[in-house]
Amino acid sequence: MSTSPPVVIIGGGLAGLAAAVGLSSRGVTCRVLESRQKLGGRASSFIDPTNGEELDNCQHVSMGCCTNFAHFMQTIGAERLFRREKSLTFLGTTGHATVMKAAPLPAPLHLFPSMASLHWLSLSERMRLLYGLSSLLRTSSSRLRGVRLSDWLTQHYQTPRICSGFWHLVLVSALSESLDRIDTSYARKVLLDGFARNRTGWEVLVPTESLTRLNDEIASDFLSGRGVVIDRSAPIEKLTLEQQLISHITTRSGEEILAEDVIVAIPPYRLNSLLDASGIDQTCWPDLSQIETAPIASVHLWFDRPLTSMPNAVLVDRVSQWMFNRSTGETEPGDPWYCQVVISASRDIESADQNAIVNQVADELRQTWPEARDAQLLRGRLVIERRAVFSVTPGIDQLRPTQQSPIGNLQLAGDWTQTGWPATMEGAVRSGYLAAENVLRRRGVEATLLQPDLPSVWLSRLAFPQ
Ligand SMILES: Cc1cc2nc3c(=O)[nH]c(=O)nc-3n(C[C@H](O)[C@H](O)[C@H](O)COP(=O)(O)OP(=O)(O)OC[C@H]3O[C@@H](n4cnc5c(N)ncnc54)[C@H](O)[C@@H]3O)c2cc1C
C-alpha cells in the first residue's frame, strides 16, 4: 500500500485541476491521478496523425460571466492567453452582417440596439422576440425548472423562424442541446448571466494558445510548483470502502493508494462504472445512468488562402454555427489558412458521411465570403465528441448530485455535478472549488474558494428575479 498526500483527486480535467488549485492554495497537498497522458480532459488537444500538428479537440471559448474559470486561469498565470471579443459578427445567408456590441446603456439595455437590428428577422418577429425574452427573464427560474424549452417558446408566440433565427442560434451553441431537449431554466440562466445582469457578461474570451498549453503544461507547472503530485496514465479502477469511508484506491496497474479524502472528478458514466466495480451501494445516490449526453462536432479546415480576416463569426441558418479563424497569429506567406467550425448538438452529423459534411461546411464558408469563392480546400477533418457535454434535459437538476457524496470522505466534482451551471469550463471549475471547500471544511478550515458572480446592475435587479 503506497502512502500519498492526504487528498487524492481522480481525474485531471478542469474540475480536478481546480480542486487541486483550491486545496494547494490553502496549503493542503494533493495527488492528481489522470488516466490519459495529458491533463485537461475534454478541454485538450491531440496530435493529428496525418502531419503531427497539435489540434484542439474543439474550439473552446469562455464568457465574461465565467468568473471562476477566469479566476482559475489568473491563478495559474494563463489569463493573458485569452483574447476578449467585445463585438460579435452574425452573418445571415445573404452575406449581410449584424455586429453585436454593447451600446452605452446600462444592462440589460446595452444589447437592445443590436437585438433590434437582427436583419434576418422581420420587424414583427423582432417585437415577438423581445416579448419572449422579457417574459423569460421576468419568470423566476424555479417556475421554469422542468419545462421543455420548445413548449415554452410555442406558448410564448415564438415562431419557427424566430426560434431558428435567435433561440437556436444563441442557446444551442451555449448549451449544446436542441431546443426540444433544453430545460427552460437553463435557457434563462444563459440569457440572464450572459446578457442581462452586467454589461460584460456576454463578451467572449478566445484562447490564443492550444488547450494543452493552458490546461496541461501551464496548469501542471503551476501545481507542481505548489507541491501537487501529478500522475498521468494512471486510471483508477476501484475504490475500497471500509466502515463507510473510502480507505484506499486502486489503479489499473495494481497500485493501492491510501486516501484520507478523495475527490472523484470524472464524467458520470465513468463514475457509474467505477462505483459498480467498487461494489458501492448506490441506492441513496441519484441515478447517474439517467444523465444523458450530447455531441459537439468541430470541422477543421485548411484552405490555400484566407477566406476572411474576421477572427470569428456566427453563421445563421446553416449547418455551420461558429467559425473561428485560427490563423490570426503569426503566419508565413504561403501557409495554409486554418479555421475551425463548431457545430453543437450535432446528432444529425454523427450518422452522415464525414467527407460530405467537411465539403458542405467548406462550401458554406466560400459562399459566406464570395470574394474567396475560388479558395481551394487543402485538407479537412471532422472531429465528433460524442459525449461532449451532459444534456440539460428537463428535470436534469434532480439528477445532478452535490459535491459531498453520501460517503463522508468522497467528494464528487465535474461540470455535471450540482453547480447550477450547464456543462462548461466554468461549471467544471466551480465544482472543483466546491469539492475542495468541502475537503477543507472536513479538516476544520472554513474557506471560500468559489468566486462571486459578476455584479448584477440595479436595472437588471429591478426588472428580473435574480
Ligand atoms: C467538443 C467540446 C466543445 C466544448 N466547448 C466548450 C466551450 O466552448 N466552452 C466551455 O466552457 N465548455 C466547452 N465544453 C465543455 C468543457 O470542455 C467541459 O465542461 C469541461 O472541460 C469538463 O471538465 P471536467 O473536469 O468536468 O471533465 P473532463 O474534462 O471530462 O475531465 C475528466 C477527467 O477524468 C479522467 N478520467 C476518467 N476516468 C478516469 C479514471 N478512472 N481514472 C483517472 N482519470 C479518469 C479523464 O481522462 C479526464 O481527463 C466543450 C466540450 C467539448 C467536448
Short mmCIF file of C-alpha atoms and ligand atoms in Angstrom, two decimals:
data_model
loop_
_atom_site.label_atom_id
_atom_site.label_comp_id
_atom_site.label_asym_id
_atom_site.label_seq_id
_atom_site.Cartn_x
_atom_site.Cartn_y
_atom_site.Cartn_z
CA MET A 1 0.00 0.00 0.00
CA SER A 2 1.62 3.32 -1.00
CA THR A 3 1.31 6.47 1.04
CA SER A 4 0.24 9.63 -0.66
CA PRO A 5 -0.60 13.25 0.12
CA PRO A 6 -3.78 13.39 2.21
CA VAL A 7 -6.11 14.23 -0.68
CA VAL A 8 -6.29 12.18 -3.83
CA ILE A 9 -8.01 13.66 -6.87
CA ILE A 10 -9.14 11.25 -9.56
CA GLY A 11 -9.36 12.95 -12.96
CA GLY A 12 -7.19 15.75 -14.32
CA GLY A 13 -9.82 17.68 -16.26
CA LEU A 14 -10.63 21.26 -15.29
CA ALA A 15 -12.72 20.14 -12.30
CA GLY A 16 -9.89 18.05 -10.83
CA LEU A 17 -7.31 20.73 -11.60
CA ALA A 18 -9.45 23.43 -9.99
CA ALA A 19 -9.82 21.28 -6.87
CA ALA A 20 -6.02 20.90 -6.79
CA VAL A 21 -5.55 24.67 -7.23
CA GLY A 22 -8.05 25.36 -4.43
CA LEU A 23 -6.56 22.88 -1.97
CA SER A 24 -2.95 23.80 -2.65
CA SER A 25 -3.81 27.49 -2.20
CA ARG A 26 -4.70 26.61 1.41
CA GLY A 27 -1.57 24.53 1.94
CA VAL A 28 -3.22 21.12 1.55
CA THR A 29 -1.11 18.88 -0.65
CA CYS A 30 -2.79 16.50 -3.02
CA ARG A 31 -2.14 13.97 -5.74
CA VAL A 32 -3.91 14.05 -9.10
CA LEU A 33 -4.39 10.73 -10.91
CA GLU A 34 -5.30 11.11 -14.57
CA SER A 35 -5.98 8.15 -16.82
CA ARG A 36 -4.71 9.80 -20.00
CA GLN A 37 -1.23 11.04 -20.87
CA LYS A 38 -2.40 14.64 -20.78
CA LEU A 39 -4.33 16.82 -18.37
CA GLY A 40 -7.32 18.89 -19.48
CA GLY A 41 -9.89 16.17 -20.14
CA ARG A 42 -12.47 17.33 -22.64
CA ALA A 43 -10.70 20.67 -22.98
CA SER A 44 -7.49 19.41 -24.51
CA SER A 45 -5.64 18.99 -27.79
CA PHE A 46 -4.49 15.97 -29.76
CA ILE A 47 -1.78 15.28 -32.31
CA ASP A 48 -3.15 14.91 -35.83
CA PRO A 49 -1.57 11.61 -37.01
CA THR A 50 -1.54 12.79 -40.64
CA ASN A 51 1.01 15.55 -40.05
CA GLY A 52 1.93 15.64 -36.36
CA GLU A 53 0.20 19.02 -35.85
CA GLU A 54 -1.36 19.76 -32.46
CA LEU A 55 -5.10 20.48 -32.80
CA ASP A 56 -7.60 21.38 -30.11
CA ASN A 57 -10.29 18.71 -29.89
CA CYS A 58 -12.67 21.61 -30.42
CA GLN A 59 -12.50 25.37 -30.14
CA HIS A 60 -13.37 26.30 -26.56
CA VAL A 61 -14.47 29.80 -25.54
CA SER A 62 -15.35 31.34 -22.23
CA MET A 63 -17.59 34.31 -21.47
CA GLY A 64 -17.27 37.42 -19.31
CA CYS A 65 -19.74 35.91 -16.81
CA CYS A 66 -17.46 32.91 -16.20
CA THR A 67 -15.79 34.35 -13.12
CA ASN A 68 -14.46 31.09 -11.67
CA PHE A 69 -12.84 29.96 -14.89
CA ALA A 70 -11.26 33.43 -15.17
CA HIS A 71 -10.01 33.12 -11.58
CA PHE A 72 -8.55 29.68 -12.30
CA MET A 73 -6.71 30.95 -15.37
CA GLN A 74 -5.49 34.00 -13.47
CA THR A 75 -4.23 31.82 -10.60
CA ILE A 76 -2.22 29.53 -12.85
CA GLY A 77 -0.88 32.58 -14.75
CA ALA A 78 -2.65 32.00 -18.07
CA GLU A 79 -5.24 34.80 -18.14
CA ARG A 80 -3.17 36.78 -20.63
CA LEU A 81 -3.52 33.93 -23.12
CA PHE A 82 -7.13 34.87 -23.95
CA ARG A 83 -8.44 37.43 -26.43
CA ARG A 84 -11.56 39.27 -25.30
CA GLU A 85 -14.05 39.89 -28.10
CA LYS A 86 -16.16 42.99 -27.48
CA SER A 87 -18.17 42.53 -30.64
CA LEU A 88 -19.56 39.50 -32.44
CA THR A 89 -20.48 39.31 -36.09
CA PHE A 90 -23.61 37.43 -37.13
CA LEU A 91 -23.74 36.59 -40.83
CA GLY A 92 -27.08 35.87 -42.47
CA THR A 93 -27.30 33.76 -45.62
CA THR A 94 -27.46 36.91 -47.76
CA GLY A 95 -23.99 37.84 -46.51
CA HIS A 96 -25.38 40.84 -44.62
CA ALA A 97 -23.65 41.25 -41.23
CA THR A 98 -25.12 42.28 -37.89
CA VAL A 99 -22.44 43.27 -35.43
CA MET A 100 -23.43 42.73 -31.85
CA LYS A 101 -21.78 45.12 -29.42
CA ALA A 102 -22.70 46.92 -26.23
CA ALA A 103 -24.33 50.32 -26.62
CA PRO A 104 -23.55 52.97 -23.97
CA LEU A 105 -26.61 51.97 -21.93
CA PRO A 106 -26.85 50.12 -18.62
CA ALA A 107 -27.53 46.38 -18.65
CA PRO A 108 -29.93 44.92 -19.66
CA LEU A 109 -30.47 47.65 -22.28
CA HIS A 110 -26.88 47.60 -23.57
CA LEU A 111 -27.58 44.93 -26.20
CA PHE A 112 -31.04 46.19 -27.12
CA PRO A 113 -29.90 48.13 -30.25
CA SER A 114 -28.02 45.05 -31.53
CA MET A 115 -31.02 42.80 -30.91
CA ALA A 116 -33.29 45.27 -32.64
CA SER A 117 -31.14 45.05 -35.76
CA LEU A 118 -31.18 41.27 -36.33
CA HIS A 119 -31.81 41.82 -40.02
CA TRP A 120 -32.82 38.24 -40.87
CA LEU A 121 -35.93 38.64 -38.69
CA SER A 122 -38.79 40.92 -39.74
CA LEU A 123 -39.82 43.83 -37.54
CA SER A 124 -42.81 41.93 -36.15
CA GLU A 125 -40.60 38.88 -35.47
CA ARG A 126 -38.16 41.09 -33.58
CA MET A 127 -41.05 42.50 -31.49
CA ARG A 128 -42.20 38.97 -30.67
CA LEU A 129 -38.64 38.03 -29.81
CA LEU A 130 -38.38 40.91 -27.36
CA TYR A 131 -41.67 39.82 -25.81
CA GLY A 132 -40.34 36.26 -25.48
CA LEU A 133 -37.05 37.43 -24.00
CA SER A 134 -38.61 39.72 -21.44
CA SER A 135 -41.19 37.06 -20.46
CA LEU A 136 -38.42 34.54 -19.92
CA LEU A 137 -36.27 36.88 -17.87
CA ARG A 138 -39.22 38.07 -15.77
CA THR A 139 -40.14 34.50 -14.77
CA SER A 140 -38.21 33.08 -11.83
CA SER A 141 -36.01 30.07 -12.57
CA SER A 142 -37.91 27.88 -10.12
CA ARG A 143 -41.05 28.23 -12.25
CA LEU A 144 -39.16 27.26 -15.41
CA ARG A 145 -37.38 24.23 -13.97
CA GLY A 146 -38.54 21.02 -15.64
CA VAL A 147 -40.29 22.89 -18.50
CA ARG A 148 -39.27 21.91 -22.03
CA LEU A 149 -37.95 25.00 -23.83
CA SER A 150 -39.61 24.25 -27.19
CA ASP A 151 -43.01 24.05 -25.41
CA TRP A 152 -42.37 27.29 -23.57
CA LEU A 153 -41.36 29.06 -26.78
CA THR A 154 -44.52 27.91 -28.57
CA GLN A 155 -46.64 29.09 -25.65
CA HIS A 156 -44.94 32.50 -25.93
CA TYR A 157 -45.59 33.01 -29.65
CA GLN A 158 -42.05 32.31 -30.83
CA THR A 159 -42.44 31.11 -34.41
CA PRO A 160 -40.10 28.56 -36.07
CA ARG A 161 -38.32 31.44 -37.82
CA ILE A 162 -37.71 33.28 -34.55
CA CYS A 163 -36.55 30.02 -33.00
CA SER A 164 -34.04 29.32 -35.75
CA GLY A 165 -33.00 32.97 -36.10
CA PHE A 166 -32.37 33.63 -32.41
CA TRP A 167 -33.14 30.98 -29.80
CA HIS A 168 -31.40 28.16 -31.67
CA LEU A 169 -28.50 30.41 -32.62
CA VAL A 170 -27.73 31.51 -29.07
CA LEU A 171 -28.84 28.58 -26.95
CA VAL A 172 -27.77 25.60 -29.00
CA SER A 173 -24.22 27.00 -29.03
CA ALA A 174 -24.28 27.84 -25.33
CA LEU A 175 -25.98 24.68 -24.07
CA SER A 176 -25.08 22.23 -26.84
CA GLU A 177 -28.60 20.87 -26.96
CA SER A 178 -31.54 21.21 -29.29
CA LEU A 179 -34.44 23.41 -28.14
CA ASP A 180 -36.73 20.40 -27.56
CA ARG A 181 -34.24 18.92 -25.07
CA ILE A 182 -33.42 22.00 -23.00
CA ASP A 183 -34.79 22.72 -19.52
CA THR A 184 -36.11 26.30 -19.77
CA SER A 185 -34.42 27.37 -16.52
CA TYR A 186 -31.04 26.79 -18.22
CA ALA A 187 -32.05 28.95 -21.18
CA ARG A 188 -32.92 31.70 -18.72
CA LYS A 189 -29.59 31.29 -16.95
CA VAL A 190 -27.63 31.79 -20.17
CA LEU A 191 -29.61 34.90 -21.09
CA LEU A 192 -29.65 36.39 -17.59
CA ASP A 193 -25.99 35.82 -16.74
CA GLY A 194 -24.69 36.41 -20.23
CA PHE A 195 -26.85 39.21 -21.49
CA ALA A 196 -28.91 40.86 -18.78
CA ARG A 197 -27.08 41.18 -15.47
CA ASN A 198 -23.92 43.00 -16.40
CA ARG A 199 -22.56 44.80 -19.45
CA THR A 200 -19.58 42.47 -19.86
CA GLY A 201 -21.18 39.07 -19.16
CA TRP A 202 -21.69 38.29 -22.86
CA GLU A 203 -18.14 39.10 -24.02
CA VAL A 204 -16.41 36.08 -25.49
CA LEU A 205 -12.90 35.04 -24.42
CA VAL A 206 -10.98 33.05 -27.01
CA PRO A 207 -7.77 31.22 -26.04
CA THR A 208 -4.76 32.29 -28.09
CA GLU A 209 -2.81 29.14 -27.22
CA SER A 210 -3.72 25.49 -27.53
CA LEU A 211 -5.86 23.90 -24.84
CA THR A 212 -2.99 21.56 -24.00
CA ARG A 213 -0.69 24.52 -23.42
CA LEU A 214 -3.22 26.03 -20.97
CA ASN A 215 -4.71 23.04 -19.20
CA ASP A 216 -1.80 20.62 -19.33
CA GLU A 217 1.53 22.47 -19.47
CA ILE A 218 0.79 25.70 -17.62
CA ALA A 219 -1.58 24.10 -15.10
CA SER A 220 0.80 21.26 -14.27
CA ASP A 221 3.82 23.61 -13.95
CA PHE A 222 1.82 25.73 -11.54
CA LEU A 223 0.57 22.78 -9.49
CA SER A 224 3.93 21.03 -9.38
CA GLY A 225 5.40 24.30 -8.08
CA ARG A 226 2.93 24.08 -5.21
CA GLY A 227 3.90 20.51 -4.37
CA VAL A 228 0.96 18.79 -6.05
CA VAL A 229 1.90 15.33 -7.31
CA ILE A 230 0.55 14.62 -10.79
CA ASP A 231 0.38 11.09 -12.19
CA ARG A 232 -0.61 10.68 -15.82
CA SER A 233 -1.57 7.40 -17.44
CA ALA A 234 -2.91 6.31 -14.04
CA PRO A 235 -6.50 5.16 -14.44
CA ILE A 236 -8.30 4.29 -11.22
CA GLU A 237 -10.17 1.01 -11.25
CA LYS A 238 -11.52 0.63 -7.75
CA LEU A 239 -12.40 2.47 -4.55
CA THR A 240 -12.39 0.41 -1.38
CA LEU A 241 -14.95 1.19 1.29
CA GLU A 242 -14.26 0.34 4.93
CA GLN A 243 -16.53 1.48 7.74
CA GLN A 244 -18.44 3.79 5.42
CA LEU A 245 -15.30 5.66 4.29
CA ILE A 246 -13.04 5.22 1.28
CA SER A 247 -9.90 3.63 2.71
CA HIS A 248 -7.82 3.31 -0.43
CA ILE A 249 -8.00 3.39 -4.18
CA THR A 250 -6.53 1.00 -6.71
CA THR A 251 -5.01 1.94 -10.06
CA ARG A 252 -5.22 -0.27 -13.14
CA SER A 253 -1.55 -1.20 -12.66
CA GLY A 254 -2.47 -2.59 -9.23
CA GLU A 255 -1.03 0.19 -7.05
CA GLU A 256 -3.07 0.65 -3.89
CA ILE A 257 -3.06 4.21 -2.57
CA LEU A 258 -4.16 5.19 0.92
CA ALA A 259 -6.52 8.12 0.92
CA GLU A 260 -7.86 10.35 3.67
CA ASP A 261 -10.07 12.34 1.34
CA VAL A 262 -10.89 11.54 -2.26
CA ILE A 263 -12.27 13.85 -4.94
CA VAL A 264 -13.58 11.96 -7.95
CA ALA A 265 -13.66 14.37 -10.91
CA ILE A 266 -14.60 12.10 -13.80
CA PRO A 267 -17.67 12.09 -16.08
CA PRO A 268 -20.86 10.46 -14.70
CA TYR A 269 -20.75 7.41 -17.00
CA ARG A 270 -17.19 6.69 -15.84
CA LEU A 271 -18.11 7.24 -12.20
CA ASN A 272 -21.03 4.87 -12.59
CA SER A 273 -18.75 2.05 -13.76
CA LEU A 274 -16.16 2.90 -11.08
CA LEU A 275 -18.83 2.68 -8.37
CA ASP A 276 -20.15 -0.58 -9.84
CA ALA A 277 -16.62 -2.03 -9.95
CA SER A 278 -16.12 -0.92 -6.35
CA GLY A 279 -19.32 -2.61 -5.20
CA ILE A 280 -20.57 0.60 -3.56
CA ASP A 281 -24.26 0.59 -2.72
CA GLN A 282 -25.73 3.41 -4.80
CA THR A 283 -29.32 3.21 -3.65
CA CYS A 284 -29.09 6.60 -1.89
CA TRP A 285 -27.33 8.27 -4.86
CA PRO A 286 -29.06 9.97 -7.80
CA ASP A 287 -29.26 7.54 -10.72
CA LEU A 288 -26.24 8.73 -12.71
CA SER A 289 -27.10 6.44 -15.63
CA GLN A 290 -30.03 8.76 -16.40
CA ILE A 291 -27.76 11.72 -17.15
CA GLU A 292 -27.74 11.98 -20.92
CA THR A 293 -25.01 13.45 -23.09
CA ALA A 294 -24.91 15.49 -26.30
CA PRO A 295 -22.33 15.54 -29.09
CA ILE A 296 -20.36 18.50 -30.47
CA ALA A 297 -18.63 18.40 -33.85
CA SER A 298 -15.75 20.55 -34.99
CA VAL A 299 -14.70 20.78 -38.61
CA HIS A 300 -11.03 21.68 -39.08
CA LEU A 301 -10.35 23.20 -42.49
CA TRP A 302 -7.16 24.30 -44.22
CA PHE A 303 -7.54 26.49 -47.32
CA ASP A 304 -4.87 27.67 -49.73
CA ARG A 305 -5.69 31.32 -48.92
CA PRO A 306 -7.54 33.32 -46.27
CA LEU A 307 -11.33 33.39 -46.61
CA THR A 308 -11.72 36.33 -44.25
CA SER A 309 -9.81 38.43 -41.76
CA MET A 310 -12.65 38.18 -39.23
CA PRO A 311 -11.42 36.47 -36.06
CA ASN A 312 -14.73 34.63 -35.74
CA ALA A 313 -18.32 34.76 -36.93
CA VAL A 314 -21.70 33.31 -36.04
CA LEU A 315 -23.32 31.78 -39.11
CA VAL A 316 -27.11 31.98 -39.31
CA ASP A 317 -29.31 29.28 -40.91
CA ARG A 318 -26.51 26.97 -41.95
CA VAL A 319 -25.10 23.65 -40.77
CA SER A 320 -22.01 25.61 -39.65
CA GLN A 321 -22.66 27.52 -36.42
CA TRP A 322 -19.46 29.32 -35.38
CA MET A 323 -16.37 29.94 -37.47
CA PHE A 324 -13.09 30.55 -35.63
CA ASN A 325 -10.20 31.87 -37.66
CA ARG A 326 -7.16 30.07 -36.27
CA SER A 327 -4.67 31.89 -38.49
CA THR A 328 -4.84 35.23 -36.72
CA GLY A 329 -1.40 34.83 -35.13
CA GLU A 330 1.94 34.86 -36.89
CA THR A 331 1.81 33.09 -40.26
CA GLU A 332 4.35 32.78 -43.04
CA PRO A 333 3.38 33.68 -46.64
CA GLY A 334 2.13 30.52 -48.32
CA ASP A 335 0.99 28.94 -45.04
CA PRO A 336 -2.43 27.33 -45.34
CA TRP A 337 -5.27 29.31 -43.78
CA TYR A 338 -6.71 27.29 -40.89
CA CYS A 339 -10.14 27.69 -39.36
CA GLN A 340 -12.44 25.64 -37.16
CA VAL A 341 -16.19 25.46 -37.49
CA VAL A 342 -18.14 24.31 -34.44
CA ILE A 343 -21.47 22.50 -34.69
CA SER A 344 -23.13 21.94 -31.32
CA ALA A 345 -25.83 19.33 -30.60
CA SER A 346 -24.54 17.64 -33.75
CA ARG A 347 -26.63 14.44 -33.63
CA ASP A 348 -27.54 14.67 -37.33
CA ILE A 349 -23.88 14.72 -38.24
CA GLU A 350 -22.93 11.58 -36.36
CA SER A 351 -24.53 9.31 -38.93
CA ALA A 352 -23.76 11.44 -42.00
CA ASP A 353 -20.94 10.88 -44.47
CA GLN A 354 -17.93 12.66 -42.91
CA ASN A 355 -16.44 13.86 -46.21
CA ALA A 356 -19.82 15.24 -47.25
CA ILE A 357 -20.00 17.28 -44.01
CA VAL A 358 -16.48 18.65 -44.47
CA ASN A 359 -17.29 19.66 -48.05
CA GLN A 360 -20.65 21.16 -47.11
CA VAL A 361 -19.05 23.30 -44.39
CA ALA A 362 -16.24 24.37 -46.75
CA ASP A 363 -18.85 25.36 -49.36
CA GLU A 364 -20.85 27.30 -46.78
CA LEU A 365 -17.76 29.30 -45.87
CA ARG A 366 -16.91 30.01 -49.52
CA GLN A 367 -20.49 31.20 -50.09
CA THR A 368 -20.31 33.37 -46.97
CA TRP A 369 -17.18 35.14 -48.24
CA PRO A 370 -17.75 35.09 -52.03
CA GLU A 371 -14.54 37.05 -52.70
CA ALA A 372 -12.76 33.83 -51.64
CA ARG A 373 -15.03 31.53 -53.66
CA ASP A 374 -12.04 30.12 -55.59
CA ALA A 375 -10.16 29.14 -52.43
CA GLN A 376 -9.08 25.51 -52.55
CA LEU A 377 -9.69 23.27 -49.59
CA LEU A 378 -6.32 21.64 -48.93
CA ARG A 379 -7.39 19.43 -46.05
CA GLY A 380 -10.41 18.92 -43.85
CA ARG A 381 -11.00 16.93 -40.71
CA LEU A 382 -14.19 16.30 -38.78
CA VAL A 383 -13.88 15.60 -35.05
CA ILE A 384 -17.01 14.49 -33.22
CA GLU A 385 -17.01 14.35 -29.44
CA ARG A 386 -19.98 12.06 -28.89
CA ARG A 387 -20.26 12.64 -25.16
CA ALA A 388 -19.12 16.25 -25.23
CA VAL A 389 -21.44 17.60 -22.56
CA PHE A 390 -24.20 16.41 -20.26
CA SER A 391 -27.64 17.27 -21.63
CA VAL A 392 -29.59 19.95 -19.80
CA THR A 393 -32.79 17.96 -20.34
CA PRO A 394 -35.93 18.98 -18.42
CA GLY A 395 -35.57 17.86 -14.80
CA ILE A 396 -31.77 17.44 -15.00
CA ASP A 397 -31.24 19.22 -11.68
CA GLN A 398 -32.77 16.27 -9.83
CA LEU A 399 -30.08 14.03 -11.29
CA ARG A 400 -27.07 16.25 -10.56
CA PRO A 401 -25.51 15.22 -7.24
CA THR A 402 -23.94 17.65 -4.79
CA GLN A 403 -20.17 17.56 -4.41
CA GLN A 404 -20.50 15.96 -0.98
CA SER A 405 -21.36 12.35 -1.76
CA PRO A 406 -23.19 10.06 0.68
CA ILE A 407 -19.72 8.76 1.67
CA GLY A 408 -18.14 11.25 4.09
CA ASN A 409 -14.61 11.39 2.64
CA LEU A 410 -15.68 11.14 -1.01
CA GLN A 411 -16.36 14.36 -2.92
CA LEU A 412 -17.62 14.47 -6.48
CA ALA A 413 -16.56 17.09 -8.98
CA GLY A 414 -17.16 17.64 -12.68
CA ASP A 415 -19.22 20.01 -14.79
CA TRP A 416 -22.19 17.64 -14.35
CA THR A 417 -22.36 17.86 -10.54
CA GLN A 418 -24.67 20.39 -8.87
CA THR A 419 -23.35 23.85 -9.72
CA GLY A 420 -26.38 25.48 -11.33
CA TRP A 421 -24.29 25.90 -14.48
CA PRO A 422 -24.55 23.99 -17.74
CA ALA A 423 -21.65 21.86 -19.00
CA THR A 424 -18.93 24.46 -19.31
CA MET A 425 -15.38 25.07 -18.21
CA GLU A 426 -16.91 27.47 -15.67
CA GLY A 427 -19.14 24.72 -14.29
CA ALA A 428 -16.18 22.35 -14.08
CA VAL A 429 -14.02 24.87 -12.18
CA ARG A 430 -16.91 25.72 -9.84
CA SER A 431 -17.42 22.06 -9.00
CA GLY A 432 -13.71 21.65 -8.25
CA TYR A 433 -13.67 24.69 -5.96
CA LEU A 434 -16.82 23.48 -4.16
CA ALA A 435 -15.38 19.98 -3.66
CA ALA A 436 -12.14 21.49 -2.32
CA GLU A 437 -14.13 23.71 0.07
CA ASN A 438 -15.82 20.58 1.46
CA VAL A 439 -12.48 18.85 1.97
CA LEU A 440 -11.09 21.90 3.75
CA ARG A 441 -14.19 22.06 5.96
CA ARG A 442 -13.69 18.42 6.94
CA ARG A 443 -10.21 19.48 8.05
CA GLY A 444 -11.54 22.34 10.12
CA VAL A 445 -10.69 25.08 7.60
CA GLU A 446 -13.53 27.38 6.57
CA ALA A 447 -12.50 28.78 3.20
CA THR A 448 -14.43 30.29 0.32
CA LEU A 449 -12.87 29.30 -2.96
CA LEU A 450 -15.94 29.92 -5.13
CA GLN A 451 -15.69 33.33 -6.79
CA PRO A 452 -18.63 35.75 -6.83
CA ASP A 453 -20.67 36.24 -9.99
CA LEU A 454 -20.33 39.47 -11.92
CA PRO A 455 -22.37 42.08 -10.07
CA SER A 456 -25.94 42.42 -11.25
CA VAL A 457 -26.66 46.04 -12.13
CA TRP A 458 -29.56 47.88 -10.48
CA LEU A 459 -31.83 47.93 -13.52
CA SER A 460 -31.48 44.20 -14.04
CA ARG A 461 -32.16 43.56 -10.33
CA LEU A 462 -35.23 45.75 -10.57
CA ALA A 463 -36.58 44.15 -13.73
CA PHE A 464 -35.81 40.45 -13.30
CA PRO A 465 -35.80 37.97 -10.39
CA GLN A 466 -32.09 37.17 -9.89
C1 LIG B 1 -16.22 19.43 -28.24
C2 LIG B 1 -16.41 20.22 -26.98
C3 LIG B 1 -16.57 21.60 -27.04
C4 LIG B 1 -16.76 22.33 -25.87
N1 LIG B 1 -16.83 23.69 -25.93
C5 LIG B 1 -16.87 24.40 -24.78
C6 LIG B 1 -16.78 25.82 -24.80
O1 LIG B 1 -16.63 26.44 -25.86
N2 LIG B 1 -16.84 26.48 -23.62
C7 LIG B 1 -16.97 25.83 -22.42
O2 LIG B 1 -17.00 26.49 -21.38
N3 LIG B 1 -17.04 24.48 -22.37
C8 LIG B 1 -16.99 23.76 -23.51
N4 LIG B 1 -17.02 22.38 -23.47
C9 LIG B 1 -17.25 21.73 -22.17
C10 LIG B 1 -15.96 21.63 -21.35
O3 LIG B 1 -14.92 21.08 -22.10
C11 LIG B 1 -16.25 20.75 -20.15
O4 LIG B 1 -17.37 21.25 -19.46
C12 LIG B 1 -15.09 20.67 -19.16
O5 LIG B 1 -13.87 20.54 -19.80
C13 LIG B 1 -15.37 19.49 -18.25
O6 LIG B 1 -14.32 19.34 -17.33
P1 LIG B 1 -14.40 18.20 -16.22
O7 LIG B 1 -13.16 18.26 -15.45
O8 LIG B 1 -15.69 18.30 -15.50
O9 LIG B 1 -14.49 16.81 -17.01
P2 LIG B 1 -13.46 16.14 -18.02
O10 LIG B 1 -12.82 17.17 -18.86
O11 LIG B 1 -14.20 15.07 -18.72
O12 LIG B 1 -12.32 15.53 -17.09
C14 LIG B 1 -12.42 14.24 -16.53
C15 LIG B 1 -11.02 13.66 -16.49
O13 LIG B 1 -11.07 12.41 -15.79
C16 LIG B 1 -10.24 11.48 -16.46
N5 LIG B 1 -10.69 10.15 -16.06
C17 LIG B 1 -11.82 9.49 -16.44
N6 LIG B 1 -11.89 8.29 -15.84
C18 LIG B 1 -10.79 8.19 -15.05
C19 LIG B 1 -10.28 7.18 -14.17
N7 LIG B 1 -10.94 6.04 -13.98
N8 LIG B 1 -9.12 7.41 -13.52
C20 LIG B 1 -8.44 8.57 -13.68
N9 LIG B 1 -8.87 9.55 -14.52
C21 LIG B 1 -10.02 9.37 -15.18
C22 LIG B 1 -10.45 11.81 -17.92
O14 LIG B 1 -9.42 11.31 -18.73
C23 LIG B 1 -10.49 13.34 -17.89
O15 LIG B 1 -9.22 13.90 -18.04
C24 LIG B 1 -16.83 21.65 -24.62
C25 LIG B 1 -16.66 20.27 -24.57
C26 LIG B 1 -16.42 19.56 -25.72
C27 LIG B 1 -16.18 18.09 -25.63
#
